[in-house]
Short mmCIF file of C-alpha atoms in Angstrom, two decimals:
data_model
loop_
_atom_site.label_atom_id
_atom_site.label_comp_id
_atom_site.label_asym_id
_atom_site.label_seq_id
_atom_site.Cartn_x
_atom_site.Cartn_y
_atom_site.Cartn_z
CA MET A 73 0.18 -0.26 -0.21
CA ASP A 74 1.21 3.30 -0.58
CA PRO A 75 2.93 4.85 2.38
CA ILE A 76 2.49 8.01 1.75
CA ARG A 77 -1.42 7.39 1.89
CA ASN A 78 -0.78 5.78 5.03
CA PRO A 79 -3.73 7.73 6.94
CA TYR A 80 -2.76 6.25 10.87
CA ALA A 81 -0.51 8.29 12.79
CA PRO A 82 0.98 7.02 16.20
CA GLY A 83 2.73 9.17 18.05
CA ALA A 84 3.06 11.28 21.04
CA GLY A 85 -0.25 13.56 21.46
CA THR A 86 -0.46 12.65 17.95
CA PRO A 87 -4.18 13.27 16.57
CA PRO A 88 -5.89 10.17 14.91
CA PRO A 89 -7.27 10.15 11.58
CA GLU A 90 -10.79 9.56 13.73
CA LEU A 91 -11.23 10.78 17.26
CA VAL A 92 -14.13 8.19 18.14
CA GLY A 93 -15.74 7.39 21.23
CA ARG A 94 -14.88 10.59 23.14
CA GLU A 95 -17.98 12.74 22.29
CA GLU A 96 -19.95 12.72 25.37
CA VAL A 97 -16.01 13.88 27.43
CA LEU A 98 -15.81 16.56 24.53
CA GLU A 99 -19.25 17.62 24.99
CA SER A 100 -19.48 17.82 28.90
CA VAL A 101 -16.37 19.93 28.64
CA ARG A 102 -17.37 22.38 26.27
CA ILE A 103 -21.03 23.00 28.14
CA ALA A 104 -18.40 23.34 31.80
CA ILE A 105 -16.31 26.18 29.70
CA GLU A 106 -19.71 28.08 28.80
CA ARG A 107 -21.44 27.84 32.30
CA LYS A 108 -18.03 29.44 33.25
CA ARG A 109 -18.00 32.29 30.56
CA LEU A 110 -21.48 33.10 31.67
CA GLY A 111 -20.25 33.13 35.44
CA ARG A 112 -22.28 30.12 36.60
CA SER A 113 -21.10 27.56 38.94
CA SER A 114 -19.15 24.67 36.88
CA LYS A 115 -16.64 22.32 37.91
CA SER A 116 -13.24 21.74 36.71
CA VAL A 117 -12.32 18.81 34.75
CA LEU A 118 -9.58 16.34 35.37
CA MET A 119 -9.29 13.53 32.77
CA VAL A 120 -7.39 10.61 34.36
CA GLY A 121 -6.26 7.31 32.66
CA LEU A 122 -3.77 4.94 31.77
CA ARG A 123 -0.83 5.66 28.94
CA GLY A 124 -1.68 5.66 25.65
CA VAL A 125 -5.66 6.14 25.99
CA GLY A 126 -5.23 9.46 24.01
CA LYS A 127 -5.60 12.09 26.99
CA THR A 128 -3.13 14.39 25.27
CA VAL A 129 -4.75 14.14 21.92
CA LEU A 130 -8.26 14.75 23.90
CA LEU A 131 -6.73 17.74 25.81
CA GLU A 132 -5.59 19.72 22.69
CA ARG A 133 -8.84 18.84 20.76
CA ILE A 134 -10.85 20.42 23.93
CA ARG A 135 -8.81 23.34 23.61
CA MET A 136 -8.74 23.82 19.99
CA ASP A 137 -12.75 23.81 20.12
CA ALA A 138 -12.54 26.14 23.23
CA GLU A 139 -10.57 28.79 21.08
CA VAL A 140 -12.67 28.44 18.07
CA ASN A 141 -15.21 29.45 20.65
CA GLY A 142 -13.67 32.58 22.14
CA ALA A 143 -11.94 31.37 25.06
CA CYS A 144 -8.91 32.59 26.36
CA THR A 145 -6.58 29.50 26.60
CA LEU A 146 -3.35 28.47 28.14
CA ARG A 147 -1.57 25.19 27.28
CA ILE A 148 0.77 23.77 29.67
CA GLU A 149 2.58 20.16 30.52
CA ALA A 150 3.60 19.83 33.87
CA PRO A 151 7.51 18.00 33.46
CA GLU A 152 8.58 16.19 36.70
CA ASN A 153 11.66 18.23 37.52
CA ARG A 154 9.95 21.93 37.42
CA SER A 155 7.99 24.38 39.16
CA LEU A 156 4.14 25.15 38.53
CA PRO A 157 4.85 28.94 38.36
CA SER A 158 7.93 28.35 36.30
CA ILE A 159 5.52 26.55 33.80
CA LEU A 160 2.26 28.45 34.38
CA LEU A 161 3.57 32.11 33.74
CA PRO A 162 4.86 32.56 30.23
CA GLN A 163 1.77 31.03 29.25
CA LEU A 164 0.08 33.41 31.34
CA ARG A 165 1.53 36.13 30.19
CA MET A 166 0.87 35.27 26.71
CA ALA A 167 -2.98 35.42 27.32
CA LEU A 168 -2.58 38.76 29.16
CA LEU A 169 -1.00 40.23 26.55
CA LYS A 170 -3.69 38.74 23.83
CA LEU A 171 -6.49 40.28 26.37
CA SER A 172 -4.71 43.39 26.20
CA GLY A 173 -5.43 44.07 23.12
CA LYS A 174 -9.36 43.87 23.72
CA GLU A 175 -10.67 47.57 24.16
CA LYS A 176 -12.96 46.04 26.89
CA ALA A 177 -10.30 44.33 28.49
CA LYS A 178 -7.02 46.33 28.17
CA GLU A 179 -6.81 47.89 31.60
CA LEU A 180 -7.61 44.82 33.41
CA ALA A 181 -5.43 42.70 31.57
CA GLN A 182 -2.57 45.42 32.12
CA ARG A 183 -3.36 45.00 35.93
CA ALA A 184 -2.49 41.50 35.52
CA LEU A 185 0.93 41.68 33.59
CA ARG A 186 1.71 44.47 36.37
CA GLY A 187 0.39 41.37 38.93
CA VAL A 188 2.59 38.63 37.08
CA ALA A 189 5.90 40.68 37.19
CA GLY A 190 5.21 40.89 40.98
CA PHE A 191 4.66 37.63 41.29
CA VAL A 192 8.14 36.82 39.21
CA ARG A 193 9.99 39.18 41.78
CA ALA A 194 8.33 37.65 44.79
CA PHE A 195 9.16 34.25 43.89
CA LYS A 196 12.14 34.42 41.62
CA LEU A 197 14.50 33.01 44.70
CA ARG A 198 12.33 30.33 45.88
CA TYR A 199 11.54 28.87 42.69
CA GLY A 200 15.13 29.13 40.66
CA ASP A 201 13.24 27.84 37.62
CA ILE A 202 11.27 31.33 36.92
CA GLU A 203 12.77 32.68 33.87
CA LEU A 204 10.80 35.32 32.46
CA SER A 205 11.41 39.05 32.00
CA LEU A 206 8.75 41.74 32.00
CA ASP A 207 8.91 45.69 30.91
CA LEU A 208 5.60 46.57 33.44
CA GLU A 209 6.40 47.56 36.83
CA PRO A 210 5.06 45.43 39.60
CA GLU A 211 1.94 46.77 41.19
CA PRO A 212 2.50 46.79 45.08
CA GLY A 213 0.19 44.36 47.07
CA LEU A 214 -0.82 42.35 43.82
CA ALA A 215 0.44 38.98 44.02
CA ASP A 216 3.56 39.79 45.48
CA ASN A 217 3.28 38.64 49.01
CA GLY A 218 5.58 35.22 48.67
CA GLU A 219 2.84 33.02 49.62
CA LEU A 220 2.16 30.77 46.80
CA GLU A 221 -1.67 30.03 48.03
CA THR A 222 -2.51 33.58 48.44
CA ASP A 223 -0.43 35.13 45.46
CA LEU A 224 -1.53 32.73 42.74
CA HIS A 225 -5.01 33.26 43.95
CA ASP A 226 -4.54 36.93 43.21
CA LEU A 227 -2.78 36.77 40.06
CA LEU A 228 -5.45 34.42 38.45
CA ARG A 229 -8.54 36.85 39.63
CA VAL A 230 -7.26 39.55 38.05
CA ALA A 231 -6.85 37.45 35.10
CA GLY A 232 -10.41 35.92 35.29
CA GLU A 233 -11.48 39.60 35.72
CA ALA A 234 -10.02 40.76 32.89
CA ALA A 235 -11.30 37.32 30.82
CA ARG A 236 -14.90 38.71 32.06
CA ALA A 237 -14.38 42.28 30.55
CA ASP A 238 -14.06 40.43 27.47
CA GLY A 239 -17.01 38.39 27.55
CA SER A 240 -14.46 35.54 27.31
CA VAL A 241 -13.33 32.54 29.50
CA LEU A 242 -9.89 31.62 30.85
CA ALA A 243 -9.48 27.78 30.73
CA ILE A 244 -6.12 26.39 31.75
CA PHE A 245 -5.21 23.38 29.95
CA VAL A 246 -2.59 20.70 32.12
CA ASP A 247 -1.58 17.80 30.87
CA GLU A 248 0.42 15.49 33.00
CA LEU A 249 -0.91 16.71 35.82
CA GLN A 250 0.14 14.00 38.45
CA TYR A 251 3.64 15.86 38.31
CA VAL A 252 3.23 18.84 40.20
CA ARG A 253 4.38 19.04 43.63
CA GLU A 254 1.92 18.36 46.22
CA ALA A 255 2.32 22.07 47.46
CA GLU A 256 2.15 23.58 44.38
CA LEU A 257 -1.03 21.49 43.69
CA ALA A 258 -2.71 22.19 46.61
CA ALA A 259 -2.09 26.14 45.92
CA LEU A 260 -3.80 25.48 42.82
CA ILE A 261 -6.76 23.97 43.79
CA THR A 262 -7.45 26.41 46.47
CA ALA A 263 -7.01 29.24 44.06
CA LEU A 264 -10.05 27.83 41.42
CA HIS A 265 -11.52 26.84 44.97
CA GLN A 266 -11.94 30.60 45.93
CA LEU A 267 -12.14 31.77 42.01
CA GLU A 268 -15.45 29.13 41.89
CA GLN A 269 -16.87 31.45 45.34
CA GLU A 270 -16.57 34.56 43.33
CA SER A 271 -18.30 33.64 40.01
CA LEU A 272 -15.13 33.90 37.72
CA PRO A 273 -14.63 32.58 34.37
CA VAL A 274 -11.74 31.05 35.34
CA ILE A 275 -11.56 26.91 34.46
CA MET A 276 -9.06 24.01 34.73
CA ILE A 277 -9.02 21.21 32.23
CA GLY A 278 -6.39 18.71 33.23
CA ALA A 279 -4.95 15.20 32.24
CA GLY A 280 -2.93 12.94 34.53
CA LEU A 281 -2.54 8.94 35.23
CA PRO A 282 -4.79 7.65 37.37
CA GLN A 283 -2.83 8.59 40.70
CA LEU A 284 -4.37 11.99 40.13
CA ARG A 285 -6.99 11.57 41.81
CA ALA A 286 -5.90 10.69 44.90
CA ARG A 287 -3.24 13.44 44.97
CA THR A 288 -5.45 15.69 44.46
CA GLY A 289 -7.65 14.69 47.30
CA LYS A 290 -4.36 14.22 49.41
CA ALA A 291 -3.79 18.30 48.61
CA LYS A 292 -7.00 19.46 49.20
CA SER A 293 -9.46 17.49 51.17
CA TYR A 294 -12.57 19.24 48.83
CA ALA A 295 -10.90 18.71 45.85
CA GLU A 296 -13.37 15.72 44.88
CA ARG A 297 -16.46 18.47 44.96
CA LEU A 298 -14.59 21.03 43.06
CA PHE A 299 -13.67 18.50 39.81
CA ASP A 300 -15.10 15.95 37.80
CA PHE A 301 -13.12 12.97 36.96
CA PRO A 302 -13.99 11.53 33.99
CA GLN A 303 -12.08 7.85 33.34
CA ILE A 304 -10.51 7.68 29.76
CA GLY A 305 -10.07 4.15 28.93
CA GLU A 306 -9.67 1.83 26.12
CA LEU A 307 -12.17 2.21 23.55
CA SER A 308 -15.27 -0.17 22.88
CA SER A 309 -14.96 -3.03 20.23
CA GLN A 310 -17.19 -1.06 18.03
CA ASP A 311 -15.60 2.87 18.43
CA ALA A 312 -12.14 0.49 18.20
CA ARG A 313 -13.21 -1.08 14.51
CA LEU A 314 -14.47 2.69 13.15
CA ALA A 315 -10.89 4.11 14.20
CA ILE A 316 -9.38 1.36 11.89
CA ASP A 317 -11.84 1.05 9.60
CA LYS A 318 -12.85 4.64 8.12
CA PRO A 319 -9.41 6.11 7.76
CA ALA A 320 -9.11 2.91 5.35
CA ARG A 321 -12.46 3.17 3.64
CA ASP A 322 -11.48 7.11 3.39
CA GLU A 323 -8.39 6.19 0.99
CA GLY A 324 -10.59 3.54 -0.93
CA ILE A 325 -9.09 0.67 1.15
CA ALA A 326 -11.56 -2.10 2.68
CA ILE A 327 -10.52 -4.22 5.46
CA GLU A 328 -12.43 -7.69 6.09
CA ASP A 329 -14.09 -8.36 9.24
CA ASP A 330 -11.86 -10.52 10.50
CA ALA A 331 -8.93 -8.49 10.18
CA LEU A 332 -10.34 -5.73 11.81
CA ASP A 333 -11.70 -8.41 14.98
CA LEU A 334 -7.93 -9.16 15.05
CA ILE A 335 -6.55 -5.80 15.20
CA VAL A 336 -8.92 -4.72 18.33
CA ALA A 337 -7.98 -8.25 19.66
CA GLN A 338 -4.61 -7.51 19.62
CA THR A 339 -4.65 -3.72 20.96
CA ARG A 340 -7.35 -4.39 23.47
CA GLY A 341 -8.66 -1.12 21.98
CA TYR A 342 -6.00 1.40 23.61
CA PRO A 343 -5.76 3.96 21.23
CA TYR A 344 -2.31 4.56 20.76
CA PHE A 345 -2.22 0.98 19.73
CA LEU A 346 -4.49 0.92 17.34
CA GLN A 347 -2.92 3.72 15.31
CA GLU A 348 0.52 1.37 15.56
CA TRP A 349 -1.06 -1.62 14.38
CA GLY A 350 -3.02 0.45 11.46
CA LYS A 351 0.06 1.93 10.36
CA HIS A 352 1.99 -1.14 10.10
CA THR A 353 -0.99 -3.29 8.65
CA TRP A 354 -1.41 -0.58 5.86
CA GLU A 355 2.51 -0.80 5.26
CA VAL A 356 2.37 -4.78 5.07
CA ALA A 357 -0.60 -5.10 3.09
CA ASN A 358 -0.41 -5.06 -0.92
CA SER A 359 -4.05 -4.70 -2.18
CA SER A 360 -7.46 -4.26 -0.81
CA PRO A 361 -8.80 -5.76 0.95
CA ILE A 362 -6.37 -5.91 4.05
CA THR A 363 -6.79 -9.72 5.05
CA VAL A 364 -6.29 -11.76 8.64
CA GLY A 365 -2.47 -12.69 7.24
CA ASP A 366 -1.33 -8.85 6.84
CA VAL A 367 -2.86 -8.34 10.22
CA GLN A 368 -0.50 -11.24 12.11
CA GLU A 369 2.53 -10.25 9.98
CA ALA A 370 2.01 -6.49 10.76
CA SER A 371 1.65 -7.45 14.50
CA GLN A 372 4.97 -8.85 14.99
CA GLN A 373 6.68 -4.91 13.31
CA ALA A 374 3.88 -3.24 15.57
CA GLU A 375 5.32 -5.11 18.95
CA ALA A 376 8.68 -4.49 17.58
CA ALA A 377 7.99 -0.40 17.23
CA LEU A 378 6.34 -0.50 20.49
CA ASP A 379 9.70 -2.14 22.23
CA GLU A 380 11.90 0.16 20.94
CA SER A 381 9.58 3.56 21.33
CA PHE A 382 6.67 3.61 23.67
CA PHE A 383 7.85 0.96 25.94
CA ARG A 384 11.54 1.30 25.58
CA VAL A 385 11.61 4.92 26.40
CA ARG A 386 10.17 4.02 29.83
CA PHE A 387 12.12 0.97 30.73
CA ASP A 388 15.34 3.21 30.20
CA ARG A 389 14.23 5.29 32.95
CA LEU A 390 14.30 2.94 35.55
CA THR A 391 16.98 1.82 37.89
CA PRO A 392 18.07 -1.80 38.39
CA VAL A 393 16.11 -2.52 41.39
CA GLU A 394 13.02 -0.26 39.95
CA ARG A 395 13.19 -2.75 36.89
CA ARG A 396 13.10 -5.87 38.91
CA TYR A 397 10.39 -4.45 40.94
CA LEU A 398 8.02 -4.12 37.15
CA ARG A 399 9.63 -7.89 36.03
CA ALA A 400 8.31 -9.39 39.43
CA MET A 401 5.32 -7.78 38.60
CA ALA A 402 5.29 -8.70 35.26
CA GLU A 403 5.53 -12.35 36.51
CA MET A 404 2.37 -12.66 38.06
CA GLY A 405 0.55 -11.18 34.96
CA GLU A 406 -1.20 -7.98 34.23
CA GLY A 407 -2.28 -7.28 37.80
CA PRO A 408 -3.11 -5.40 40.11
CA HIS A 409 -0.93 -7.06 42.41
CA ARG A 410 -1.09 -7.07 45.90
CA SER A 411 2.09 -5.73 47.36
CA GLY A 412 2.85 -8.48 49.58
CA ASP A 413 2.68 -10.58 46.60
CA ILE A 414 5.00 -8.19 45.22
CA ALA A 415 7.60 -8.61 47.93
CA GLN A 416 7.40 -12.39 47.98
CA GLU A 417 8.11 -12.79 44.27
CA LEU A 418 11.55 -10.92 44.95
CA GLY A 419 12.31 -12.46 48.15
CA ARG A 420 12.06 -9.61 50.38
CA SER A 421 9.65 -7.37 52.73
CA VAL A 422 7.04 -5.15 51.91
CA GLN A 423 8.61 -2.47 54.13
CA SER A 424 12.22 -3.14 52.32
CA LEU A 425 10.34 -2.39 48.66
CA ALA A 426 8.37 0.66 49.83
CA PRO A 427 11.11 3.03 48.70
CA THR A 428 10.88 1.66 45.52
CA ARG A 429 7.02 1.27 44.96
CA ASN A 430 7.09 4.89 45.93
CA GLN A 431 9.60 6.00 43.29
CA LEU A 432 7.66 4.46 40.45
CA ILE A 433 4.80 5.70 41.46
CA ASN A 434 6.62 9.27 41.42
CA LYS A 435 7.72 8.03 38.10
CA GLY A 436 4.13 7.70 36.62
CA MET A 437 5.13 3.96 36.09
CA ILE A 438 2.70 2.24 38.63
CA TRP A 439 -0.56 2.92 40.58
CA SER A 440 -2.52 2.09 43.13
CA PRO A 441 -6.08 1.14 42.15
CA GLY A 442 -6.77 -0.09 46.27
CA HIS A 443 -5.01 -0.34 49.36
CA GLY A 444 -1.99 -2.43 49.16
CA ASP A 445 -2.54 -3.02 45.42
CA THR A 446 -0.25 -2.30 42.21
CA ALA A 447 -1.01 -1.98 38.99
CA PHE A 448 1.49 -0.86 35.54
CA THR A 449 0.10 2.74 34.06
CA VAL A 450 1.24 1.09 30.84
CA PRO A 451 -0.98 -1.37 28.85
CA MET A 452 0.80 -4.40 28.18
CA PHE A 453 3.90 -3.51 30.11
CA ASP A 454 3.98 -6.75 32.01
CA GLN A 455 4.46 -8.53 28.39
CA PHE A 456 7.19 -5.80 27.48
CA MET A 457 9.00 -6.71 30.89
CA VAL A 458 9.06 -10.34 29.86
CA ARG A 459 10.42 -10.14 26.75
CA ILE A 460 13.24 -7.90 27.58
CA MET A 461 13.94 -9.45 31.02
CA PRO A 462 13.68 -13.15 30.06
CA ALA A 463 12.88 -15.76 33.11
CA GLY A 464 16.27 -17.20 34.45
CA THR A 465 17.96 -13.30 33.59
CA TRP A 466 16.34 -10.86 36.15
CA ARG A 467 16.29 -12.80 39.54
#
């Protein structure tokens, strides 16, 4: 098949040719944003799910739709080793500069920019990763007290007032939210809570791994009441078939029903894996219709590609001890597994392995679906661990 016409798009945050199965989430978030624009009560939204389910793609689609509808949006990704202010302030500055060009919001947006200047001056020493220069002089007493919880609220409040003056809504989109430090996450939650009480048009749409729900609750006990937590998972069999079949049909290529069934079974409906299998199946097939034989041959290539990219990039970040912990989990299957069973597999005590388990949670490799339970955050990672650390080589 012509590789130039290959419609499938495996990649980190790469939009698929057909975004299916997410209509309900898209509509509920759209409603939440528009209610905020009107100054009406609406919860912020934190989408949670495993790796490879398309949270980043969904987040960007929601942001683009919001911008088309006139929202003022910020798009940030929370890396593991940077502070929240360092990633938030540059994007907030850009949003405020846009608002300052609007006649109705100009004065308030300029005031918010002075607040950013004061915030930077107050926190530059505490957060050494803040690198932002502004021509405006700070406004004394505005977001410059040096107390993150108070100053972040003041800063977002004046930004929200500018958005309201423009008839807009300030929508903050944050990916990988589970990496935000607990104290900074608590400050952000507090600020959003106060802005909700003040009926200001500010909303956060976030995405993160399943442990995000527990992390927000730990940061602030009332977080459960402040956010909606839609679970983003694998696609239904019908939607998974559509995600593969429609892009091919749009190119004039048919796929046999049995071949579609095999792709869905091999990928278990995970959107990233669907794109990987679709790409390699297209490359293997010589003509239409695509057959089961084509999918069987492509499966070997898709698995090898995942091993060298999607899985390997995460494996390479692990210490030898962390790798053995995950290999012990894989020895028992997909999971989730009890911490005691993992310890027994390694011949260690639960207490001695607790630091390793915490490190793996912090790295986003595992999570705890229930007290004492441990599960992979990456689908099919157990199978990869068995392949890369065969039996007899890891104990």
